[in-house]
Amino acid sequence: MPNTPVIPDFEDFKRDIIEIFEHVTPHTEGTPDKDLYPEGLENPPFAVSICTVDGQWLQLGDHHLSFSIQSISKPINYGIAIEECGKETVHRHIGKEPGAENFEKGMILNRHNLPHNPMINSGSIMSASLIKPNLDNDKKLEHVMGIWKKLCGEKPLGFDQDAFKKEMEASHSNFALAHIMMKHNAFPENTDLNKAVEFHYMCCSIGINIDDLAHAAATLANYGTSPSNGIKVFEHDTVKDMLSLMLSCGMYDHSGEFAFNVGIPSKSGVDGGMIAVIPELMGISIYSPPLDEHGNTVRGVKFCEKLVEKFNFHKHDALFRNVHGKKDPRIDHRKR
Ligand code: GLU
């Protein structure tokens, strides 16, 4: 007997997602990142891609575009650092608590003088320093892009030279963060601060399209195993750690609200990309550059809010007890 797909009535699910997509499309408010889009954007693109853990696909909107992953590199680099150095070593250098991203407010480091968590820039610079420290940055990037390639189902990735250049030119605050961390001995011994900051930006500048990003999110939803070819990219335990911190810290200073309202481990980036991971069901990627005041894609946040109004995807929606009247696409209502 053929296996039942995780979403048995995919056509019905598709109809609901199209309705949400159309509801969110008019929300063109927000401002694209000023370093990446100094001129702004007249008709901001919008795309959503969904890949289930068993490889069902749904693609909507502007799929031909690619963009830089930016902060979506952070959970991946964190996972790579864990697998290469071990969780304990990583957390000797990076905390696990949400904290103030906006360091002008004063809370640059936690009370142990470490970055608050791996999902903010200070934590990302730290992960960048932990990954293969003896290689030069070009070789390090090759290594990290090799892992992204596996996450994307063996699809090649690009490098957004333009984003890299623009960001390096505006890198003062990240260098400031790195110097403060260096002053407090937060880095592993012999860390080259300039190399770590540059590598952070190199990873942010990896170029991707929305469908490959959805496949990467689906690999996380599948606890580290690629849905298209069964290759294990990360250990289950590593993905558990990545998702835990994405849930509590993945949406900048909106992380607590987002965990409360949406309850899906997610990570956004300043080029307008975002992933949302529904474990054992699907990975979602969203692309729309206008950002809200927290730096999250406006349409991405709205899409996720609408999604959990319709479906029981919030972490605490009590999967097997339909107390809220939301839909569960895992159930085939045609059989009833
Ligand atoms: N590239 C950004 C920076 O270092 C961080 C990426 C992001 O927040 O999406 O300023």
mmCIF file of C-alpha atoms and ligand atoms in Angstrom:
data_model
loop_
_atom_site.group_PDB
_atom_site.id
_atom_site.type_symbol
_atom_site.label_atom_id
_atom_site.label_comp_id
_atom_site.label_asym_id
_atom_site.label_seq_id
_atom_site.Cartn_x
_atom_site.Cartn_y
_atom_site.Cartn_z
ATOM 1 C CA MET A 1 0.000 0.000 0.000
ATOM 2 C CA PRO A 2 1.466 3.432 -0.865
ATOM 3 C CA ASN A 3 2.371 5.663 2.104
ATOM 4 C CA THR A 4 -0.153 8.370 2.883
ATOM 5 C CA PRO A 5 1.377 11.823 2.296
ATOM 6 C CA VAL A 6 1.742 14.019 5.424
ATOM 7 C CA ILE A 7 -0.877 16.330 3.912
ATOM 8 C CA PRO A 8 -3.329 13.925 2.314
ATOM 9 C CA ASP A 9 -5.641 16.540 0.771
ATOM 10 C CA PHE A 10 -2.965 18.837 -0.617
ATOM 11 C CA GLU A 11 -5.398 20.582 -2.984
ATOM 12 C CA ASP A 12 -7.519 21.741 -0.064
ATOM 13 C CA PHE A 13 -4.416 22.923 1.799
ATOM 14 C CA LYS A 14 -3.273 24.779 -1.319
ATOM 15 C CA ARG A 15 -6.596 26.645 -1.563
ATOM 16 C CA ASP A 16 -6.240 27.854 2.020
ATOM 17 C CA ILE A 17 -2.635 28.956 1.501
ATOM 18 C CA ILE A 18 -3.535 30.864 -1.684
ATOM 19 C CA GLU A 19 -6.265 32.659 0.280
ATOM 20 C CA ILE A 20 -3.741 33.674 2.969
ATOM 21 C CA PHE A 21 -1.203 34.733 0.311
ATOM 22 C CA GLU A 22 -3.805 36.936 -1.375
ATOM 23 C CA HIS A 23 -4.828 38.436 1.941
ATOM 24 C CA VAL A 24 -1.215 39.377 2.741
ATOM 25 C CA THR A 25 -0.189 40.582 -0.760
ATOM 26 C CA PRO A 26 -1.573 44.169 -0.396
ATOM 27 C CA HIS A 27 0.633 44.770 2.674
ATOM 28 C CA THR A 28 3.394 46.692 0.935
ATOM 29 C CA GLU A 29 4.085 48.832 4.005
ATOM 30 C CA GLY A 30 7.507 48.734 5.663
ATOM 31 C CA THR A 31 10.970 49.818 4.538
ATOM 32 C CA PRO A 32 13.571 47.685 2.770
ATOM 33 C CA ASP A 33 16.981 47.633 4.463
ATOM 34 C CA LYS A 34 18.735 50.953 3.843
ATOM 35 C CA ASP A 35 22.202 49.463 3.260
ATOM 36 C CA LEU A 36 20.923 46.913 0.731
ATOM 37 C CA TYR A 37 18.320 49.149 -0.951
ATOM 38 C CA PRO A 38 19.474 52.763 -0.576
ATOM 39 C CA GLU A 39 16.982 53.816 -3.283
ATOM 40 C CA GLY A 40 14.067 51.849 -1.785
ATOM 41 C CA LEU A 41 11.893 49.492 -3.872
ATOM 42 C CA GLU A 42 8.864 50.494 -5.876
ATOM 43 C CA ASN A 43 6.949 47.236 -6.320
ATOM 44 C CA PRO A 44 8.318 44.969 -3.631
ATOM 45 C CA PRO A 45 8.274 41.302 -4.646
ATOM 46 C CA PHE A 46 6.461 38.675 -2.622
ATOM 47 C CA ALA A 47 6.923 34.923 -2.758
ATOM 48 C CA VAL A 48 6.045 31.980 -0.537
ATOM 49 C CA SER A 49 7.303 28.454 -0.940
ATOM 50 C CA ILE A 50 6.306 25.419 1.095
ATOM 51 C CA CYS A 51 8.003 22.025 1.067
ATOM 52 C CA THR A 52 6.647 19.211 3.210
ATOM 53 C CA VAL A 53 8.878 16.656 4.924
ATOM 54 C CA ASP A 54 7.800 14.146 2.277
ATOM 55 C CA GLY A 55 8.473 16.478 -0.634
ATOM 56 C CA GLN A 56 5.088 17.986 -1.550
ATOM 57 C CA TRP A 57 5.502 21.517 -2.908
ATOM 58 C CA LEU A 58 3.509 24.719 -3.074
ATOM 59 C CA GLN A 59 5.030 27.805 -4.731
ATOM 60 C CA LEU A 60 3.398 31.227 -4.953
ATOM 61 C CA GLY A 61 4.481 34.637 -6.218
ATOM 62 C CA ASP A 62 7.861 35.905 -7.479
ATOM 63 C CA HIS A 63 9.883 32.700 -7.646
ATOM 64 C CA HIS A 64 12.452 33.758 -10.183
ATOM 65 C CA LEU A 65 14.261 36.110 -7.779
ATOM 66 C CA SER A 66 17.150 35.256 -5.532
ATOM 67 C CA PHE A 67 18.291 37.228 -2.513
ATOM 68 C CA SER A 68 20.929 37.161 0.222
ATOM 69 C CA ILE A 69 20.116 34.936 3.191
ATOM 70 C CA GLN A 70 21.411 37.465 5.753
ATOM 71 C CA SER A 71 20.408 36.429 9.267
ATOM 72 C CA ILE A 72 18.975 33.118 8.073
ATOM 73 C CA SER A 73 22.635 32.107 8.055
ATOM 74 C CA LYS A 74 22.660 32.377 11.858
ATOM 75 C CA PRO A 75 20.801 29.194 12.881
ATOM 76 C CA ILE A 76 22.715 27.243 10.235
ATOM 77 C CA ASN A 77 26.127 28.501 11.368
ATOM 78 C CA TYR A 78 25.103 27.786 14.951
ATOM 79 C CA GLY A 79 24.224 24.192 13.964
ATOM 80 C CA ILE A 80 27.520 23.798 12.108
ATOM 81 C CA ALA A 81 29.446 25.137 15.113
ATOM 82 C CA ILE A 82 27.664 22.687 17.439
ATOM 83 C CA GLU A 83 28.478 19.714 15.238
ATOM 84 C CA GLU A 84 32.112 20.753 14.849
ATOM 85 C CA CYS A 85 32.926 21.963 18.365
ATOM 86 C CA GLY A 86 30.261 20.344 20.561
ATOM 87 C CA LYS A 87 27.374 22.082 22.276
ATOM 88 C CA GLU A 88 29.239 22.762 25.512
ATOM 89 C CA THR A 89 32.122 24.506 23.795
ATOM 90 C CA VAL A 90 29.766 26.611 21.702
ATOM 91 C CA HIS A 91 27.837 27.705 24.758
ATOM 92 C CA ARG A 92 31.022 28.599 26.573
ATOM 93 C CA HIS A 93 31.095 31.454 24.025
ATOM 94 C CA ILE A 94 27.404 32.152 23.291
ATOM 95 C CA GLY A 95 24.356 32.377 25.588
ATOM 96 C CA LYS A 96 20.874 30.938 25.047
ATOM 97 C CA GLU A 97 18.665 33.782 26.235
ATOM 98 C CA PRO A 98 16.821 36.359 24.173
ATOM 99 C CA GLY A 99 18.504 39.720 24.706
ATOM 100 C CA ALA A 100 18.599 43.232 23.382
ATOM 101 C CA GLU A 101 19.627 43.227 19.724
ATOM 102 C CA ASN A 102 19.797 46.998 19.677
ATOM 103 C CA PHE A 103 23.073 47.515 21.452
ATOM 104 C CA GLU A 104 22.535 51.259 21.644
ATOM 105 C CA LYS A 105 20.132 50.408 24.471
ATOM 106 C CA GLY A 106 23.071 49.167 26.497
ATOM 107 C CA MET A 107 22.714 45.393 26.787
ATOM 108 C CA ILE A 108 25.526 44.458 24.413
ATOM 109 C CA LEU A 109 26.575 41.261 26.163
ATOM 110 C CA ASN A 110 24.971 39.047 28.798
ATOM 111 C CA ARG A 111 26.100 38.976 32.434
ATOM 112 C CA HIS A 112 28.822 36.471 31.544
ATOM 113 C CA ASN A 113 30.133 38.929 28.929
ATOM 114 C CA LEU A 114 29.029 36.670 26.080
ATOM 115 C CA PRO A 115 26.633 37.295 23.174
ATOM 116 C CA HIS A 116 23.047 36.708 24.357
ATOM 117 C CA ASN A 117 22.318 34.028 21.739
ATOM 118 C CA PRO A 118 23.429 32.839 18.285
ATOM 119 C CA MET A 119 20.537 34.540 16.437
ATOM 120 C CA ILE A 120 21.829 38.098 16.823
ATOM 121 C CA ASN A 121 24.882 39.682 15.212
ATOM 122 C CA SER A 122 27.254 39.281 18.172
ATOM 123 C CA GLY A 123 26.335 35.571 18.404
ATOM 124 C CA SER A 124 26.685 35.193 14.661
ATOM 125 C CA ILE A 125 30.175 36.711 14.695
ATOM 126 C CA MET A 126 31.005 34.234 17.456
ATOM 127 C CA SER A 127 29.677 31.233 15.469
ATOM 128 C CA ALA A 128 31.680 32.538 12.505
ATOM 129 C CA SER A 129 34.832 32.392 14.639
ATOM 130 C CA LEU A 130 34.103 28.830 15.835
ATOM 131 C CA ILE A 131 33.614 27.216 12.406
ATOM 132 C CA LYS A 132 36.859 25.725 11.015
ATOM 133 C CA PRO A 133 39.077 28.442 12.550
ATOM 134 C CA ASN A 134 42.255 27.249 10.815
ATOM 135 C CA LEU A 135 40.916 27.700 7.288
ATOM 136 C CA ASP A 136 40.996 31.022 5.462
ATOM 137 C CA ASN A 137 37.634 32.694 4.854
ATOM 138 C CA ASP A 138 37.288 31.554 1.239
ATOM 139 C CA LYS A 139 37.738 27.937 2.280
ATOM 140 C CA LYS A 140 35.411 28.430 5.268
ATOM 141 C CA LEU A 141 32.756 29.795 2.915
ATOM 142 C CA GLU A 142 33.180 26.851 0.566
ATOM 143 C CA HIS A 143 32.640 24.561 3.550
ATOM 144 C CA VAL A 144 29.509 26.381 4.763
ATOM 145 C CA MET A 145 28.084 26.630 1.244
ATOM 146 C CA GLY A 146 28.612 22.882 0.874
ATOM 147 C CA ILE A 147 26.331 22.355 3.879
ATOM 148 C CA TRP A 148 23.755 24.801 2.465
ATOM 149 C CA LYS A 149 23.891 22.886 -0.812
ATOM 150 C CA LYS A 150 22.937 19.689 1.033
ATOM 151 C CA LEU A 151 20.187 21.550 2.909
ATOM 152 C CA CYS A 152 18.817 22.706 -0.452
ATOM 153 C CA GLY A 153 18.719 19.194 -1.937
ATOM 154 C CA GLU A 154 22.022 19.501 -3.830
ATOM 155 C CA LYS A 155 21.075 22.789 -5.513
ATOM 156 C CA PRO A 156 23.986 25.159 -6.086
ATOM 157 C CA LEU A 157 23.930 28.499 -4.255
ATOM 158 C CA GLY A 158 25.179 31.901 -5.310
ATOM 159 C CA PHE A 159 27.102 34.660 -3.595
ATOM 160 C CA ASP A 160 25.682 38.180 -3.578
ATOM 161 C CA GLN A 161 28.841 40.201 -4.113
ATOM 162 C CA ASP A 162 26.865 43.439 -4.153
ATOM 163 C CA ALA A 163 25.241 42.765 -0.747
ATOM 164 C CA PHE A 164 28.634 41.753 0.680
ATOM 165 C CA LYS A 165 30.283 44.946 -0.536
ATOM 166 C CA LYS A 166 27.468 47.220 0.672
ATOM 167 C CA GLU A 167 27.404 45.586 4.095
ATOM 168 C CA MET A 168 31.179 45.609 4.558
ATOM 169 C CA GLU A 169 31.121 49.328 3.811
ATOM 170 C CA ALA A 170 28.596 49.806 6.622
ATOM 171 C CA SER A 171 30.173 47.395 9.096
ATOM 172 C CA HIS A 172 31.061 49.769 11.940
ATOM 173 C CA SER A 173 28.597 48.437 14.501
ATOM 174 C CA ASN A 174 29.579 44.801 13.953
ATOM 175 C CA PHE A 175 33.249 45.686 14.350
ATOM 176 C CA ALA A 176 32.301 47.594 17.499
ATOM 177 C CA LEU A 177 30.503 44.486 18.834
ATOM 178 C CA ALA A 178 33.471 42.288 17.996
ATOM 179 C CA HIS A 179 35.893 44.656 19.755
ATOM 180 C CA ILE A 180 33.718 44.679 22.878
ATOM 181 C CA MET A 181 33.611 40.875 22.842
ATOM 182 C CA MET A 182 37.389 40.787 22.385
ATOM 183 C CA LYS A 183 37.870 43.177 25.296
ATOM 184 C CA HIS A 184 35.868 40.767 27.494
ATOM 185 C CA ASN A 185 37.717 37.642 26.258
ATOM 186 C CA ALA A 186 34.506 36.200 24.841
ATOM 187 C CA PHE A 187 36.190 34.694 21.754
ATOM 188 C CA PRO A 188 38.145 31.438 21.667
ATOM 189 C CA GLU A 189 41.887 32.001 22.039
ATOM 190 C CA ASN A 190 43.750 33.343 19.000
ATOM 191 C CA THR A 191 40.604 34.527 17.227
ATOM 192 C CA ASP A 192 41.231 36.987 14.419
ATOM 193 C CA LEU A 193 38.452 39.530 14.938
ATOM 194 C CA ASN A 194 38.619 40.987 11.416
ATOM 195 C CA LYS A 195 38.390 37.529 9.909
ATOM 196 C CA ALA A 196 35.384 36.626 12.109
ATOM 197 C CA VAL A 197 33.436 39.778 11.178
ATOM 198 C CA GLU A 198 34.239 39.366 7.497
ATOM 199 C CA PHE A 199 33.120 35.722 7.609
ATOM 200 C CA HIS A 200 29.847 36.729 9.296
ATOM 201 C CA TYR A 201 29.181 39.029 6.314
ATOM 202 C CA MET A 202 30.279 36.409 3.798
ATOM 203 C CA CYS A 203 27.729 33.939 5.190
ATOM 204 C CA CYS A 204 25.016 36.647 5.211
ATOM 205 C CA SER A 205 25.740 37.219 1.492
ATOM 206 C CA ILE A 206 25.038 33.671 0.340
ATOM 207 C CA GLY A 207 22.466 34.016 -2.439
ATOM 208 C CA ILE A 208 19.449 31.731 -2.554
ATOM 209 C CA ASN A 209 16.039 31.413 -4.172
ATOM 210 C CA ILE A 210 12.852 30.881 -2.270
ATOM 211 C CA ASP A 211 12.297 27.252 -3.311
ATOM 212 C CA ASP A 212 15.758 26.116 -2.267
ATOM 213 C CA LEU A 213 15.262 27.956 0.996
ATOM 214 C CA ALA A 214 11.952 26.117 1.577
ATOM 215 C CA HIS A 215 13.787 22.832 1.017
ATOM 216 C CA ALA A 216 16.372 23.875 3.613
ATOM 217 C CA ALA A 217 13.561 24.715 6.063
ATOM 218 C CA ALA A 218 11.924 21.349 5.308
ATOM 219 C CA THR A 219 15.241 19.617 6.095
ATOM 220 C CA LEU A 220 15.094 21.258 9.527
ATOM 221 C CA ALA A 221 11.414 20.263 9.854
ATOM 222 C CA ASN A 222 12.579 16.723 9.074
ATOM 223 C CA TYR A 223 15.096 17.003 11.951
ATOM 224 C CA GLY A 224 18.136 17.265 9.721
ATOM 225 C CA THR A 225 17.404 14.758 6.939
ATOM 226 C CA SER A 226 16.844 16.046 3.418
ATOM 227 C CA PRO A 227 13.282 15.351 2.238
ATOM 228 C CA SER A 228 14.344 14.902 -1.385
ATOM 229 C CA ASN A 229 17.280 12.491 -1.127
ATOM 230 C CA GLY A 230 17.355 11.223 2.485
ATOM 231 C CA ILE A 231 20.841 12.625 3.171
ATOM 232 C CA LYS A 232 21.433 13.501 6.816
ATOM 233 C CA VAL A 233 22.734 17.078 6.997
ATOM 234 C CA PHE A 234 22.441 17.664 10.755
ATOM 235 C CA GLU A 235 21.916 15.388 13.747
ATOM 236 C CA HIS A 236 18.435 15.395 15.270
ATOM 237 C CA ASP A 237 19.801 16.826 18.520
ATOM 238 C CA THR A 238 21.512 19.712 16.725
ATOM 239 C CA VAL A 239 18.289 20.637 14.935
ATOM 240 C CA LYS A 240 16.440 20.500 18.249
ATOM 241 C CA ASP A 241 18.841 23.150 19.594
ATOM 242 C CA MET A 242 18.589 25.260 16.441
ATOM 243 C CA LEU A 243 14.780 25.216 16.518
ATOM 244 C CA SER A 244 14.626 25.924 20.256
ATOM 245 C CA LEU A 245 16.632 29.124 19.815
ATOM 246 C CA MET A 246 14.810 30.071 16.612
ATOM 247 C CA LEU A 247 11.566 29.904 18.596
ATOM 248 C CA SER A 248 12.823 32.057 21.460
ATOM 249 C CA CYS A 249 15.233 34.391 19.613
ATOM 250 C CA GLY A 250 14.730 34.166 15.827
ATOM 251 C CA MET A 251 12.729 37.330 15.123
ATOM 252 C CA TYR A 252 14.966 40.109 16.522
ATOM 253 C CA ASP A 253 13.256 42.221 19.212
ATOM 254 C CA HIS A 254 9.879 40.766 18.198
ATOM 255 C CA SER A 255 10.876 37.211 19.152
ATOM 256 C CA GLY A 256 8.838 36.981 22.358
ATOM 257 C CA GLU A 257 5.663 38.339 20.734
ATOM 258 C CA PHE A 258 6.154 36.121 17.728
ATOM 259 C CA ALA A 259 6.635 33.005 19.879
ATOM 260 C CA PHE A 260 3.477 33.991 21.763
ATOM 261 C CA ASN A 261 1.304 34.820 18.751
ATOM 262 C CA VAL A 262 2.640 32.401 16.152
ATOM 263 C CA GLY A 263 4.564 29.748 18.105
ATOM 264 C CA ILE A 264 6.582 28.465 15.108
ATOM 265 C CA PRO A 265 10.420 28.379 15.141
ATOM 266 C CA SER A 266 11.378 31.000 12.560
ATOM 267 C CA LYS A 267 14.272 33.167 11.406
ATOM 268 C CA SER A 268 14.116 36.319 9.344
ATOM 269 C CA GLY A 269 16.850 38.236 7.518
ATOM 270 C CA VAL A 270 17.208 41.886 6.533
ATOM 271 C CA ASP A 271 17.011 41.176 2.792
ATOM 272 C CA GLY A 272 13.374 40.179 3.378
ATOM 273 C CA GLY A 273 13.784 36.415 3.556
ATOM 274 C CA MET A 274 12.328 34.284 6.329
ATOM 275 C CA ILE A 275 11.963 30.616 7.207
ATOM 276 C CA ALA A 276 9.325 29.035 9.430
ATOM 277 C CA VAL A 277 9.758 25.408 10.469
ATOM 278 C CA ILE A 278 6.838 23.195 11.488
ATOM 279 C CA PRO A 279 8.547 20.081 12.831
ATOM 280 C CA GLU A 280 7.618 16.804 11.178
ATOM 281 C CA LEU A 281 5.360 18.612 8.735
ATOM 282 C CA MET A 282 6.871 21.339 6.535
ATOM 283 C CA GLY A 283 9.349 24.112 5.921
ATOM 284 C CA ILE A 284 8.068 27.483 4.745
ATOM 285 C CA SER A 285 10.099 30.245 3.127
ATOM 286 C CA ILE A 286 8.854 33.751 2.515
ATOM 287 C CA TYR A 287 10.454 36.606 0.619
ATOM 288 C CA SER A 288 9.379 40.235 0.717
ATOM 289 C CA PRO A 289 11.962 42.986 1.416
ATOM 290 C CA PRO A 290 9.931 45.710 3.218
ATOM 291 C CA LEU A 291 10.749 45.381 6.927
ATOM 292 C CA ASP A 292 8.887 46.436 10.061
ATOM 293 C CA GLU A 293 10.473 48.425 12.883
ATOM 294 C CA HIS A 294 12.090 45.245 14.264
ATOM 295 C CA GLY A 295 13.755 44.342 10.956
ATOM 296 C CA ASN A 296 11.357 41.497 10.110
ATOM 297 C CA THR A 297 9.674 41.144 6.714
ATOM 298 C CA VAL A 298 6.180 42.673 7.117
ATOM 299 C CA ARG A 299 4.462 40.207 4.811
ATOM 300 C CA GLY A 300 6.389 37.301 6.336
ATOM 301 C CA VAL A 301 5.129 38.091 9.837
ATOM 302 C CA LYS A 302 1.566 38.685 8.604
ATOM 303 C CA PHE A 303 1.583 35.460 6.594
ATOM 304 C CA CYS A 304 2.585 33.471 9.679
ATOM 305 C CA GLU A 305 -0.029 35.210 11.843
ATOM 306 C CA LYS A 306 -2.770 34.316 9.332
ATOM 307 C CA LEU A 307 -1.393 30.795 9.001
ATOM 308 C CA VAL A 308 -1.868 30.020 12.696
ATOM 309 C CA GLU A 309 -5.345 31.568 12.682
ATOM 310 C CA LYS A 310 -6.342 28.971 10.110
ATOM 311 C CA PHE A 311 -4.235 25.940 11.062
ATOM 312 C CA ASN A 312 -3.221 24.316 14.348
ATOM 313 C CA PHE A 313 0.467 25.094 13.761
ATOM 314 C CA HIS A 314 1.190 27.056 16.946
ATOM 315 C CA LYS A 315 3.428 24.919 19.146
ATOM 316 C CA HIS A 316 0.691 24.779 21.795
ATOM 317 C CA ASP A 317 -2.337 24.283 19.615
ATOM 318 C CA ALA A 318 -2.823 20.852 21.191
ATOM 319 C CA LEU A 319 -2.367 18.771 18.079
ATOM 320 C CA PHE A 320 -4.707 15.905 18.813
ATOM 321 C CA ARG A 321 -7.474 17.766 20.598
ATOM 322 C CA ASN A 322 -9.438 20.011 18.346
ATOM 323 C CA VAL A 323 -10.395 22.503 21.023
ATOM 324 C CA HIS A 324 -9.933 25.594 18.876
ATOM 325 C CA GLY A 325 -11.745 24.705 15.661
ATOM 326 C CA LYS A 326 -8.585 25.198 13.554
ATOM 327 C CA LYS A 327 -7.783 23.025 10.585
ATOM 328 C CA ASP A 328 -5.241 20.204 10.731
ATOM 329 C CA PRO A 329 -4.055 19.423 7.192
ATOM 330 C CA ARG A 330 -2.654 16.104 8.468
ATOM 331 C CA ILE A 331 -6.228 14.846 8.653
ATOM 332 C CA ASP A 332 -7.973 13.782 5.470
ATOM 333 C CA HIS A 333 -11.492 15.142 5.862
ATOM 334 C CA ARG A 334 -12.569 13.550 2.589
ATOM 335 C CA LYS A 335 -12.661 10.178 4.363
ATOM 336 C CA ARG A 336 -15.185 11.302 6.956
HETATM 337 N N1 GLU B 1 24.040 41.348 7.630
HETATM 338 C C1 GLU B 1 23.428 41.972 8.767
HETATM 339 C C2 GLU B 1 24.445 42.707 9.592
HETATM 340 O O1 GLU B 1 25.440 42.124 9.955
HETATM 341 C C3 GLU B 1 22.803 40.968 9.669
HETATM 342 C C4 GLU B 1 21.894 40.143 8.946
HETATM 343 C C5 GLU B 1 20.449 40.336 9.347
HETATM 344 O O2 GLU B 1 20.141 40.904 10.423
HETATM 345 O O3 GLU B 1 19.631 39.817 8.589
HETATM 346 O O4 GLU B 1 24.241 43.840 9.924
#
